[in-house]
PDB file of C-alpha atoms and ligand atoms in Angstrom:
ATOM      1  CA  MET A 263      17.578  -5.296  -1.390  1.00  0.00           C
ATOM      2  CA  THR A 264      18.430  -2.356   0.857  1.00  0.00           C
ATOM      3  CA  TYR A 265      17.984   1.256  -0.273  1.00  0.00           C
ATOM      4  CA  ARG A 266      19.806   4.245   1.183  1.00  0.00           C
ATOM      5  CA  VAL A 267      17.512   7.222   1.513  1.00  0.00           C
ATOM      6  CA  ALA A 268      18.776  10.758   2.098  1.00  0.00           C
ATOM      7  CA  TYR A 269      16.417  12.920   4.090  1.00  0.00           C
ATOM      8  CA  LEU A 270      16.373  16.708   4.172  1.00  0.00           C
ATOM      9  CA  ILE A 271      14.662  18.585   6.999  1.00  0.00           C
ATOM     10  CA  GLY A 272      13.324  21.904   5.802  1.00  0.00           C
ATOM     11  CA  SER A 273      13.554  23.527   9.235  1.00  0.00           C
ATOM     12  CA  LEU A 274      16.647  24.917  10.945  1.00  0.00           C
ATOM     13  CA  SER A 275      14.838  25.145  14.280  1.00  0.00           C
ATOM     14  CA  SER A 276      16.476  23.387  17.236  1.00  0.00           C
ATOM     15  CA  ARG A 277      12.937  22.458  18.378  1.00  0.00           C
ATOM     16  CA  SER A 278      11.681  21.432  14.958  1.00  0.00           C
ATOM     17  CA  ILE A 279       8.475  19.422  14.906  1.00  0.00           C
ATOM     18  CA  ASN A 280       9.519  18.159  11.479  1.00  0.00           C
ATOM     19  CA  ARG A 281      12.721  16.739  12.954  1.00  0.00           C
ATOM     20  CA  ARG A 282      10.564  14.971  15.509  1.00  0.00           C
ATOM     21  CA  LEU A 283       8.322  13.689  12.718  1.00  0.00           C
ATOM     22  CA  SER A 284      11.415  12.412  10.904  1.00  0.00           C
ATOM     23  CA  LYS A 285      12.273  10.234  13.918  1.00  0.00           C
ATOM     24  CA  ALA A 286       8.797   8.703  13.839  1.00  0.00           C
ATOM     25  CA  LEU A 287       9.018   8.041  10.100  1.00  0.00           C
ATOM     26  CA  ILE A 288      12.421   6.381  10.376  1.00  0.00           C
ATOM     27  CA  THR A 289      11.231   4.249  13.303  1.00  0.00           C
ATOM     28  CA  LEU A 290       8.231   3.078  11.282  1.00  0.00           C
ATOM     29  CA  ALA A 291      10.070   2.469   8.001  1.00  0.00           C
ATOM     30  CA  PRO A 292      10.423  -1.075   6.651  1.00  0.00           C
ATOM     31  CA  PRO A 293      13.882  -2.639   7.136  1.00  0.00           C
ATOM     32  CA  GLN A 294      14.898  -2.317   3.481  1.00  0.00           C
ATOM     33  CA  LEU A 295      15.135   1.482   3.878  1.00  0.00           C
ATOM     34  CA  GLU A 296      18.255   2.964   5.527  1.00  0.00           C
ATOM     35  CA  PHE A 297      18.096   6.682   6.275  1.00  0.00           C
ATOM     36  CA  PHE A 298      20.789   9.306   6.559  1.00  0.00           C
ATOM     37  CA  GLU A 299      20.282  13.024   7.030  1.00  0.00           C
ATOM     38  CA  VAL A 300      21.759  15.470   4.556  1.00  0.00           C
ATOM     39  CA  GLY A 301      22.110  18.743   6.432  1.00  0.00           C
ATOM     40  CA  ILE A 302      21.180  21.996   4.726  1.00  0.00           C
ATOM     41  CA  GLY A 303      21.984  24.522   7.474  1.00  0.00           C
ATOM     42  CA  ASN A 304      25.634  25.003   6.511  1.00  0.00           C
ATOM     43  CA  LEU A 305      25.028  25.772   2.835  1.00  0.00           C
ATOM     44  CA  PRO A 306      25.802  29.317   1.667  1.00  0.00           C
ATOM     45  CA  LEU A 307      23.087  31.267  -0.100  1.00  0.00           C
ATOM     46  CA  PHE A 308      22.952  30.179  -3.712  1.00  0.00           C
ATOM     47  CA  SER A 309      24.641  32.435  -6.228  1.00  0.00           C
ATOM     48  CA  PRO A 310      25.434  31.663  -9.870  1.00  0.00           C
ATOM     49  CA  ASP A 311      28.798  33.343  -9.172  1.00  0.00           C
ATOM     50  CA  HIS A 312      29.922  30.164  -7.384  1.00  0.00           C
ATOM     51  CA  GLU A 313      28.475  27.555  -9.727  1.00  0.00           C
ATOM     52  CA  ASN A 314      31.749  26.845 -11.476  1.00  0.00           C
ATOM     53  CA  ASP A 315      33.794  26.775  -8.275  1.00  0.00           C
ATOM     54  CA  LEU A 316      31.445  25.138  -5.810  1.00  0.00           C
ATOM     55  CA  PRO A 317      31.986  25.921  -2.105  1.00  0.00           C
ATOM     56  CA  GLY A 318      33.166  22.938  -0.004  1.00  0.00           C
ATOM     57  CA  PRO A 319      29.873  22.421   1.861  1.00  0.00           C
ATOM     58  CA  VAL A 320      28.029  22.341  -1.474  1.00  0.00           C
ATOM     59  CA  ILE A 321      30.404  19.730  -2.916  1.00  0.00           C
ATOM     60  CA  ALA A 322      29.831  17.512   0.148  1.00  0.00           C
ATOM     61  CA  TYR A 323      26.075  18.115   0.022  1.00  0.00           C
ATOM     62  CA  LYS A 324      25.777  17.191  -3.660  1.00  0.00           C
ATOM     63  CA  ALA A 325      27.953  14.102  -3.179  1.00  0.00           C
ATOM     64  CA  ALA A 326      25.704  12.946  -0.330  1.00  0.00           C
ATOM     65  CA  LEU A 327      22.586  13.393  -2.478  1.00  0.00           C
ATOM     66  CA  GLU A 328      24.162  11.609  -5.414  1.00  0.00           C
ATOM     67  CA  SER A 329      25.140   8.647  -3.209  1.00  0.00           C
ATOM     68  CA  ALA A 330      21.505   8.120  -2.200  1.00  0.00           C
ATOM     69  CA  ASP A 331      19.007   5.778  -3.844  1.00  0.00           C
ATOM     70  CA  GLY A 332      16.126   8.077  -2.907  1.00  0.00           C
ATOM     71  CA  VAL A 333      15.436  11.426  -1.255  1.00  0.00           C
ATOM     72  CA  MET A 334      12.766  12.314   1.294  1.00  0.00           C
ATOM     73  CA  PHE A 335      11.827  15.894   2.151  1.00  0.00           C
ATOM     74  CA  ILE A 336      10.366  16.500   5.622  1.00  0.00           C
ATOM     75  CA  SER A 337       9.509  20.149   5.880  1.00  0.00           C
ATOM     76  CA  PRO A 338       7.363  22.849   7.404  1.00  0.00           C
ATOM     77  CA  GLU A 339       5.393  25.337   5.333  1.00  0.00           C
ATOM     78  CA  TYR A 340       6.495  28.966   5.627  1.00  0.00           C
ATOM     79  CA  ASN A 341       4.070  31.637   4.487  1.00  0.00           C
ATOM     80  CA  ARG A 342       2.202  29.102   2.352  1.00  0.00           C
ATOM     81  CA  SER A 343       5.402  28.120   0.569  1.00  0.00           C
ATOM     82  CA  ILE A 344       8.709  26.198   0.707  1.00  0.00           C
ATOM     83  CA  PRO A 345      11.010  27.424   3.525  1.00  0.00           C
ATOM     84  CA  GLY A 346      13.889  29.491   2.166  1.00  0.00           C
ATOM     85  CA  ALA A 347      16.598  27.196   3.580  1.00  0.00           C
ATOM     86  CA  LEU A 348      15.113  24.198   1.797  1.00  0.00           C
ATOM     87  CA  LYS A 349      14.613  26.048  -1.490  1.00  0.00           C
ATOM     88  CA  ASN A 350      18.230  27.234  -1.265  1.00  0.00           C
ATOM     89  CA  ALA A 351      19.367  23.622  -0.793  1.00  0.00           C
ATOM     90  CA  ILE A 352      17.269  22.478  -3.752  1.00  0.00           C
ATOM     91  CA  ASP A 353      18.692  25.228  -5.944  1.00  0.00           C
ATOM     92  CA  TRP A 354      22.258  24.163  -5.087  1.00  0.00           C
ATOM     93  CA  GLY A 355      21.366  20.535  -5.729  1.00  0.00           C
ATOM     94  CA  SER A 356      20.020  21.420  -9.155  1.00  0.00           C
ATOM     95  CA  ARG A 357      23.153  23.209 -10.367  1.00  0.00           C
ATOM     96  CA  PRO A 358      25.407  23.725 -12.222  1.00  0.00           C
ATOM     97  CA  ARG A 359      23.498  23.015 -15.403  1.00  0.00           C
ATOM     98  CA  GLY A 360      23.817  19.331 -16.298  1.00  0.00           C
ATOM     99  CA  ARG A 361      24.695  18.353 -12.705  1.00  0.00           C
ATOM    100  CA  ASN A 362      21.251  18.058 -11.167  1.00  0.00           C
ATOM    101  CA  SER A 363      21.755  15.869  -8.096  1.00  0.00           C
ATOM    102  CA  PHE A 364      18.025  15.096  -7.842  1.00  0.00           C
ATOM    103  CA  ALA A 365      17.541  13.753 -11.356  1.00  0.00           C
ATOM    104  CA  ARG A 366      15.857  10.317 -11.414  1.00  0.00           C
ATOM    105  CA  LYS A 367      15.894   9.973  -7.623  1.00  0.00           C
ATOM    106  CA  PRO A 368      12.640   8.561  -6.247  1.00  0.00           C
ATOM    107  CA  THR A 369      11.376  11.217  -3.833  1.00  0.00           C
ATOM    108  CA  ALA A 370       8.671  11.747  -1.238  1.00  0.00           C
ATOM    109  CA  ILE A 371       7.435  14.888   0.481  1.00  0.00           C
ATOM    110  CA  VAL A 372       6.061  14.995   4.025  1.00  0.00           C
ATOM    111  CA  GLY A 373       5.409  17.866   6.360  1.00  0.00           C
ATOM    112  CA  ALA A 374       4.100  18.888   9.748  1.00  0.00           C
ATOM    113  CA  SER A 375       2.788  22.287  10.711  1.00  0.00           C
ATOM    114  CA  THR A 376       0.875  23.845  13.558  1.00  0.00           C
ATOM    115  CA  GLY A 377      -1.703  25.007  11.010  1.00  0.00           C
ATOM    116  CA  ALA A 378      -4.878  23.237   9.941  1.00  0.00           C
ATOM    117  CA  ILE A 379      -3.842  22.204   6.432  1.00  0.00           C
ATOM    118  CA  GLY A 380      -0.604  20.498   7.480  1.00  0.00           C
ATOM    119  CA  THR A 381       1.832  21.886   4.842  1.00  0.00           C
ATOM    120  CA  ALA A 382      -0.442  21.127   1.876  1.00  0.00           C
ATOM    121  CA  VAL A 383       0.542  24.294  -0.010  1.00  0.00           C
ATOM    122  CA  MET A 384       4.278  23.757   0.540  1.00  0.00           C
ATOM    123  CA  GLN A 385       3.923  20.182  -0.710  1.00  0.00           C
ATOM    124  CA  SER A 386       2.021  21.272  -3.792  1.00  0.00           C
ATOM    125  CA  GLN A 387       4.793  23.731  -4.638  1.00  0.00           C
ATOM    126  CA  MET A 388       7.456  21.093  -3.980  1.00  0.00           C
ATOM    127  CA  ARG A 389       5.760  18.813  -6.503  1.00  0.00           C
ATOM    128  CA  SER A 390       6.116  21.457  -9.136  1.00  0.00           C
ATOM    129  CA  VAL A 391       9.815  21.978  -8.331  1.00  0.00           C
ATOM    130  CA  LEU A 392      10.575  18.242  -8.276  1.00  0.00           C
ATOM    131  CA  SER A 393       8.805  17.742 -11.601  1.00  0.00           C
ATOM    132  CA  PHE A 394      11.075  20.320 -13.160  1.00  0.00           C
ATOM    133  CA  LEU A 395      14.069  18.560 -11.583  1.00  0.00           C
ATOM    134  CA  ASP A 396      13.110  15.229 -13.171  1.00  0.00           C
ATOM    135  CA  ALA A 397      12.677  13.589  -9.760  1.00  0.00           C
ATOM    136  CA  PRO A 398       9.923  10.931  -9.691  1.00  0.00           C
ATOM    137  CA  GLN A 399       7.584  11.521  -6.734  1.00  0.00           C
ATOM    138  CA  LEU A 400       5.428   9.227  -4.634  1.00  0.00           C
ATOM    139  CA  ASN A 401       1.950  10.576  -5.362  1.00  0.00           C
ATOM    140  CA  SER A 402      -0.072   8.616  -2.856  1.00  0.00           C
ATOM    141  CA  PRO A 403      -0.599   8.544   0.057  1.00  0.00           C
ATOM    142  CA  GLU A 404      -0.183  12.244   0.777  1.00  0.00           C
ATOM    143  CA  VAL A 405       0.919  13.066   4.323  1.00  0.00           C
ATOM    144  CA  TYR A 406      -0.330  16.354   5.762  1.00  0.00           C
ATOM    145  CA  ILE A 407       0.351  16.483   9.489  1.00  0.00           C
ATOM    146  CA  THR A 408      -1.224  18.994  11.844  1.00  0.00           C
ATOM    147  CA  TYR A 409       1.149  18.497  14.716  1.00  0.00           C
ATOM    148  CA  SER A 410      -0.025  17.400  18.157  1.00  0.00           C
ATOM    149  CA  PRO A 411       2.809  17.304  20.709  1.00  0.00           C
ATOM    150  CA  GLU A 412       1.205  14.470  22.670  1.00  0.00           C
ATOM    151  CA  VAL A 413       1.271  12.175  19.610  1.00  0.00           C
ATOM    152  CA  TYR A 414       4.980  12.349  18.717  1.00  0.00           C
ATOM    153  CA  GLY A 415       7.538  11.242  21.314  1.00  0.00           C
ATOM    154  CA  GLU A 416      11.111  12.536  21.294  1.00  0.00           C
ATOM    155  CA  ASP A 417      12.409   9.031  20.577  1.00  0.00           C
ATOM    156  CA  GLY A 418      10.244   8.458  17.503  1.00  0.00           C
ATOM    157  CA  THR A 419       7.364   6.775  19.291  1.00  0.00           C
ATOM    158  CA  VAL A 420       3.923   7.622  17.879  1.00  0.00           C
ATOM    159  CA  HIS A 421       1.328   7.542  20.645  1.00  0.00           C
ATOM    160  CA  ASN A 422      -1.715   7.187  18.431  1.00  0.00           C
ATOM    161  CA  GLU A 423      -2.456   3.903  16.735  1.00  0.00           C
ATOM    162  CA  ALA A 424      -4.216   5.268  13.651  1.00  0.00           C
ATOM    163  CA  THR A 425      -1.397   7.768  13.016  1.00  0.00           C
ATOM    164  CA  ARG A 426       1.210   5.076  13.560  1.00  0.00           C
ATOM    165  CA  GLU A 427      -0.486   2.754  11.076  1.00  0.00           C
ATOM    166  CA  PHE A 428      -0.890   5.519   8.524  1.00  0.00           C
ATOM    167  CA  LEU A 429       2.751   6.606   8.715  1.00  0.00           C
ATOM    168  CA  ALA A 430       3.940   2.978   8.534  1.00  0.00           C
ATOM    169  CA  HIS A 431       1.739   2.489   5.463  1.00  0.00           C
ATOM    170  CA  PHE A 432       3.230   5.614   3.880  1.00  0.00           C
ATOM    171  CA  MET A 433       6.781   4.368   4.496  1.00  0.00           C
ATOM    172  CA  ALA A 434       5.962   0.935   3.076  1.00  0.00           C
ATOM    173  CA  GLU A 435       4.480   2.607  -0.013  1.00  0.00           C
ATOM    174  CA  TYR A 436       7.614   4.713  -0.391  1.00  0.00           C
ATOM    175  CA  ALA A 437       9.838   1.610  -0.145  1.00  0.00           C
ATOM    176  CA  GLY A 438       7.809  -0.031  -2.931  1.00  0.00           C
ATOM    177  CA  PHE A 439       8.021   3.142  -5.002  1.00  0.00           C
ATOM    178  CA  VAL A 440      11.823   3.353  -4.636  1.00  0.00           C
ATOM    179  CA  SER A 441      12.131  -0.255  -5.718  1.00  0.00           C
ATOM    180  CA  ARG A 442       9.862   0.228  -8.744  1.00  0.00           C
ATOM    181  CA  VAL A 443      11.562   3.424  -9.901  1.00  0.00           C
ATOM    182  CA  LEU A 444      15.071   2.033  -9.555  1.00  0.00           C
ATOM    183  CA  SER A 445      14.195  -1.165 -11.385  1.00  0.00           C
ATOM    184  CA  ALA A 446      12.529   0.811 -14.184  1.00  0.00           C
ATOM    185  CA  ILE A 447      15.279   3.394 -14.636  1.00  0.00           C
ATOM    186  CA  LYS A 448      18.332   1.767 -16.145  1.00  0.00           C
ATOM    187  CA  PRO A 449      21.673   3.553 -15.762  1.00  0.00           C
ATOM    188  CA  ASP A 450      22.822   5.339 -18.932  1.00  0.00           C
TER     189      ASP A 450
HETATM  190  C1  LIG B1129       8.196  32.226   9.003  1.00  0.00           C
HETATM  191  C2  LIG B1129       7.075  31.265   9.374  1.00  0.00           C
HETATM  192  C3  LIG B1129       6.023  31.091   8.497  1.00  0.00           C
HETATM  193  C4  LIG B1129       5.023  30.164   8.787  1.00  0.00           C
HETATM  194  N1  LIG B1129       4.045  29.944   7.876  1.00  0.00           N
HETATM  195  C5  LIG B1129       3.187  28.919   8.053  1.00  0.00           C
HETATM  196  C6  LIG B1129       2.294  28.544   7.022  1.00  0.00           C
HETATM  197  O1  LIG B1129       2.264  29.114   5.945  1.00  0.00           O
HETATM  198  N2  LIG B1129       1.466  27.504   7.250  1.00  0.00           N
HETATM  199  C7  LIG B1129       1.465  26.817   8.436  1.00  0.00           C
HETATM  200  O2  LIG B1129       0.690  25.879   8.599  1.00  0.00           O
HETATM  201  N3  LIG B1129       2.300  27.156   9.450  1.00  0.00           N
HETATM  202  C8  LIG B1129       3.155  28.185   9.268  1.00  0.00           C
HETATM  203  N4  LIG B1129       4.060  28.521  10.268  1.00  0.00           N
HETATM  204  C9  LIG B1129       4.007  27.802  11.551  1.00  0.00           C
HETATM  205  C10 LIG B1129       4.769  26.493  11.470  1.00  0.00           C
HETATM  206  O3  LIG B1129       3.874  25.462  11.113  1.00  0.00           O
HETATM  207  C11 LIG B1129       5.404  26.150  12.833  1.00  0.00           C
HETATM  208  O4  LIG B1129       6.278  27.191  13.226  1.00  0.00           O
HETATM  209  C12 LIG B1129       6.123  24.830  12.806  1.00  0.00           C
HETATM  210  O5  LIG B1129       6.563  24.524  14.116  1.00  0.00           O
HETATM  211  C13 LIG B1129       7.325  24.878  11.859  1.00  0.00           C
HETATM  212  O6  LIG B1129       7.933  23.615  11.759  1.00  0.00           O
HETATM  213  P1  LIG B1129       9.328  23.289  12.504  1.00  0.00           P
HETATM  214  O7  LIG B1129       9.007  23.235  14.011  1.00  0.00           O
HETATM  215  O8  LIG B1129       9.723  21.943  11.987  1.00  0.00           O
HETATM  216  O9  LIG B1129      10.282  24.378  12.221  1.00  0.00           O
HETATM  217  C14 LIG B1129       5.063  29.448  10.008  1.00  0.00           C
HETATM  218  C15 LIG B1129       6.133  29.653  10.882  1.00  0.00           C
HETATM  219  C16 LIG B1129       7.129  30.541  10.570  1.00  0.00           C
HETATM  220  C17 LIG B1129       8.295  30.707  11.516  1.00  0.00           C
END
């Protein structure tokens, strides 16, 4: 069985270390996971004024999320929290009321930062948000990356064996989690 996984990158930076991490994760993923990026940089700022007449980019964004079997968040931590662009995307995905695009999607959170605790606070806050959104989350292993440029190649190569094994293990665990969640949750 193949699963299509949407991934959201919480950084809009053209030199994003999280985008580079995403390449490594996709390279190391087991073959039953197929990844496609759902961009968040073209979404307008969320306003309830537009909830009943969704802007075009939001309609496309929600449709992409809803087409996915699972969702992976790969994000930096900004000021010990979730970056605004990612929170904005999550807020759009959650609305309008009764049309939560994340509901029942098996999710995982990963992040790289230049700081010592590797996005741990952002991830903790994401867990709280995803719980509210009824999105099952992979709890273990947790992946907190303090980024080292020499470890992550531009093409997705990971130049450190222990890191490579750990990330491959994480992706295999996520594949198993997606399979378990989808077989347990029956469509309405
Ligand atoms: C507005 C801002 C806030 C930041 N806050 C944190 C932080 O709370 N914790 C942390 O470890 N790094 C923080 N950083 C540093 C980021 O880890 C670093 O910029 C990293 O490269 C961001 O990921 P990206 O390259 O994928 O955008 C911050 C950076 C910016 C621009």
